Short mmCIF file of C-alpha atoms in Angstrom, two decimals:
data_model
loop_
_atom_site.label_atom_id
_atom_site.label_comp_id
_atom_site.label_asym_id
_atom_site.label_seq_id
_atom_site.Cartn_x
_atom_site.Cartn_y
_atom_site.Cartn_z
CA MET A 15 82.76 134.26 -45.78
CA SER A 16 80.85 131.49 -44.11
CA ARG A 17 78.05 129.32 -45.38
CA ILE A 18 74.42 129.26 -44.32
CA LEU A 19 72.92 125.80 -43.83
CA ALA A 20 69.19 125.03 -43.95
CA ILE A 21 67.37 122.07 -42.46
CA ASP A 22 63.96 120.70 -43.42
CA TYR A 23 63.48 118.42 -40.42
CA GLY A 24 61.18 115.42 -40.84
CA LYS A 25 60.19 112.33 -38.90
CA LYS A 26 62.06 109.96 -41.22
CA ARG A 27 64.23 112.14 -43.47
CA THR A 28 65.79 115.57 -43.18
CA GLY A 29 66.58 117.68 -46.21
CA ILE A 30 69.66 119.86 -46.10
CA ALA A 31 70.63 122.82 -48.26
CA VAL A 32 73.61 125.16 -48.12
CA THR A 33 74.87 128.38 -49.63
CA ASP A 34 78.15 128.91 -51.36
CA PRO A 35 80.79 130.67 -49.18
CA MET A 36 79.77 134.06 -50.64
CA GLN A 37 76.14 133.37 -49.59
CA ILE A 38 74.80 134.09 -53.06
CA ILE A 39 73.42 130.73 -54.21
CA ALA A 40 71.23 128.30 -52.25
CA SER A 41 71.71 124.68 -53.33
CA GLY A 42 70.40 121.35 -52.15
CA LEU A 43 73.13 119.42 -50.35
CA THR A 44 71.62 116.07 -49.37
CA THR A 45 68.91 114.25 -47.48
CA VAL A 46 69.82 112.18 -44.44
CA ALA A 47 67.86 109.83 -42.25
CA THR A 48 66.73 111.94 -39.29
CA HIS A 49 68.22 109.50 -36.78
CA GLU A 50 71.62 110.15 -38.46
CA LEU A 51 71.27 113.94 -38.55
CA SER A 52 73.42 114.71 -35.50
CA VAL A 53 76.32 112.65 -36.84
CA PHE A 54 76.02 114.27 -40.28
CA LEU A 55 75.93 117.79 -38.81
CA GLU A 56 78.92 117.16 -36.57
CA LYS A 57 81.03 115.99 -39.51
CA TYR A 58 79.82 118.80 -41.77
CA LEU A 59 80.28 121.56 -39.20
CA ASN A 60 83.79 120.32 -38.41
CA THR A 61 84.84 120.61 -42.05
CA GLU A 62 82.88 123.65 -43.30
CA ASP A 63 82.63 127.19 -41.97
CA VAL A 64 78.94 127.73 -41.21
CA GLU A 65 77.79 130.95 -39.56
CA THR A 66 74.02 130.36 -39.54
CA ILE A 67 71.72 127.35 -39.49
CA VAL A 68 68.17 127.95 -40.66
CA ILE A 69 65.62 125.44 -39.44
CA GLY A 70 62.18 125.15 -40.97
CA GLU A 71 59.42 125.97 -38.53
CA PRO A 72 56.34 123.86 -39.20
CA LYS A 73 53.13 125.75 -38.49
CA GLN A 74 49.46 125.03 -38.96
CA MET A 75 47.35 127.42 -40.99
CA ASP A 76 46.38 129.22 -37.75
CA TYR A 77 50.10 129.66 -36.87
CA THR A 78 50.08 127.09 -34.07
CA ASP A 79 52.85 124.49 -33.96
CA SER A 80 52.42 121.38 -36.05
CA GLU A 81 52.76 117.92 -34.51
CA LEU A 82 56.54 118.04 -35.01
CA GLY A 83 56.84 121.57 -33.61
CA GLY A 84 57.93 120.54 -30.12
CA VAL A 85 60.47 118.03 -31.43
CA ILE A 86 61.97 120.61 -33.79
CA ASN A 87 62.06 123.27 -31.07
CA ALA A 88 63.98 120.87 -28.82
CA PHE A 89 66.32 120.03 -31.72
CA ALA A 90 66.97 123.74 -32.37
CA LYS A 91 67.68 124.38 -28.69
CA ALA A 92 70.08 121.43 -28.45
CA LEU A 93 71.84 122.58 -31.62
CA GLN A 94 72.30 126.08 -30.20
CA GLU A 95 73.72 124.66 -26.98
CA LYS A 96 76.14 122.39 -28.84
CA TYR A 97 77.25 125.08 -31.32
CA PRO A 98 76.94 128.43 -29.49
CA ALA A 99 79.04 130.27 -32.09
CA ILE A 100 76.52 129.46 -34.84
CA THR A 101 73.37 131.54 -35.16
CA ILE A 102 70.18 129.46 -35.27
CA GLU A 103 67.31 131.01 -37.23
CA ARG A 104 63.79 129.75 -37.91
CA VAL A 105 61.75 130.14 -41.11
CA ASP A 106 58.08 129.31 -41.67
CA GLU A 107 58.10 126.16 -43.77
CA ARG A 108 54.40 125.89 -44.58
CA PHE A 109 53.88 124.77 -48.17
CA THR A 110 57.58 124.11 -48.85
CA SER A 111 56.98 120.43 -49.64
CA LYS A 112 54.19 121.34 -52.04
CA MET A 113 56.38 124.03 -53.60
CA ALA A 114 59.22 121.51 -53.92
CA PHE A 115 56.96 119.01 -55.66
CA GLN A 116 55.69 121.71 -58.01
CA THR A 117 59.29 122.70 -58.75
CA MET A 118 59.98 119.09 -59.75
CA ILE A 119 56.99 119.13 -62.10
CA ASP A 120 57.96 122.51 -63.56
CA SER A 121 61.51 121.32 -64.21
CA GLY A 122 60.23 118.36 -66.19
CA LEU A 123 61.21 115.51 -63.88
CA SER A 124 59.59 112.20 -64.70
CA LYS A 125 56.92 110.71 -62.44
CA SER A 126 59.36 108.12 -61.14
CA LYS A 127 61.84 110.82 -60.09
CA ARG A 128 59.06 112.87 -58.49
CA ARG A 129 58.30 109.89 -56.22
CA ASN A 130 61.74 110.33 -54.65
CA LYS A 131 60.74 111.81 -51.28
CA ALA A 132 64.36 112.44 -50.37
CA LEU A 133 64.65 114.79 -53.35
CA VAL A 134 61.46 116.60 -52.26
CA ASP A 135 62.99 117.11 -48.79
CA GLU A 136 66.24 118.44 -50.26
CA ILE A 137 64.38 120.88 -52.51
CA ALA A 138 62.19 121.95 -49.57
CA ALA A 139 65.35 122.73 -47.57
CA THR A 140 66.59 124.80 -50.52
CA ILE A 141 63.31 126.74 -50.55
CA ILE A 142 63.64 127.37 -46.79
CA LEU A 143 67.18 128.62 -47.33
CA GLN A 144 66.23 130.84 -50.26
CA THR A 145 63.34 132.30 -48.25
CA TYR A 146 65.73 133.14 -45.42
CA MET A 147 68.21 134.70 -47.85
CA ASP A 148 65.47 136.75 -49.53
CA PHE A 149 64.35 138.27 -46.24
CA SER A 150 67.72 138.70 -44.56
CA CYS A 151 69.67 140.14 -47.46
CA PRO A 152 71.34 143.39 -46.31
CA TYR A 153 71.07 144.88 -49.78
CA MET A 154 68.64 144.83 -52.66
CA PHE A 155 69.51 144.46 -56.31
#
């Protein structure tokens, strides 16, 4: 089977998460500088079999696009054009950064490790991926 990749796109950093080939487990992969994202994705997609890319969709509380909405929409469109064989999906990413930070607290990470914004972005991407998997799973346990 193929992997599913998730992207938590940010102005400075982008968190990335991925499933195992059986699409059972969502795991944080890395965080890359956003200006290096295209290069990272090209290398990754040339070495791994990815069938779907899930991109976080930033929304305001009233469901309108956030300030990055237009940039991320353009990114998603360009990605679809460059990789037409890969399905591009969108997932509401409201509160994922707060959930990621709370996950770090709940797991007992020290204050100094919780200041690592790259780790927050990676965990947020994992939450986006897990949300997608929870709602797209063809079977229930």
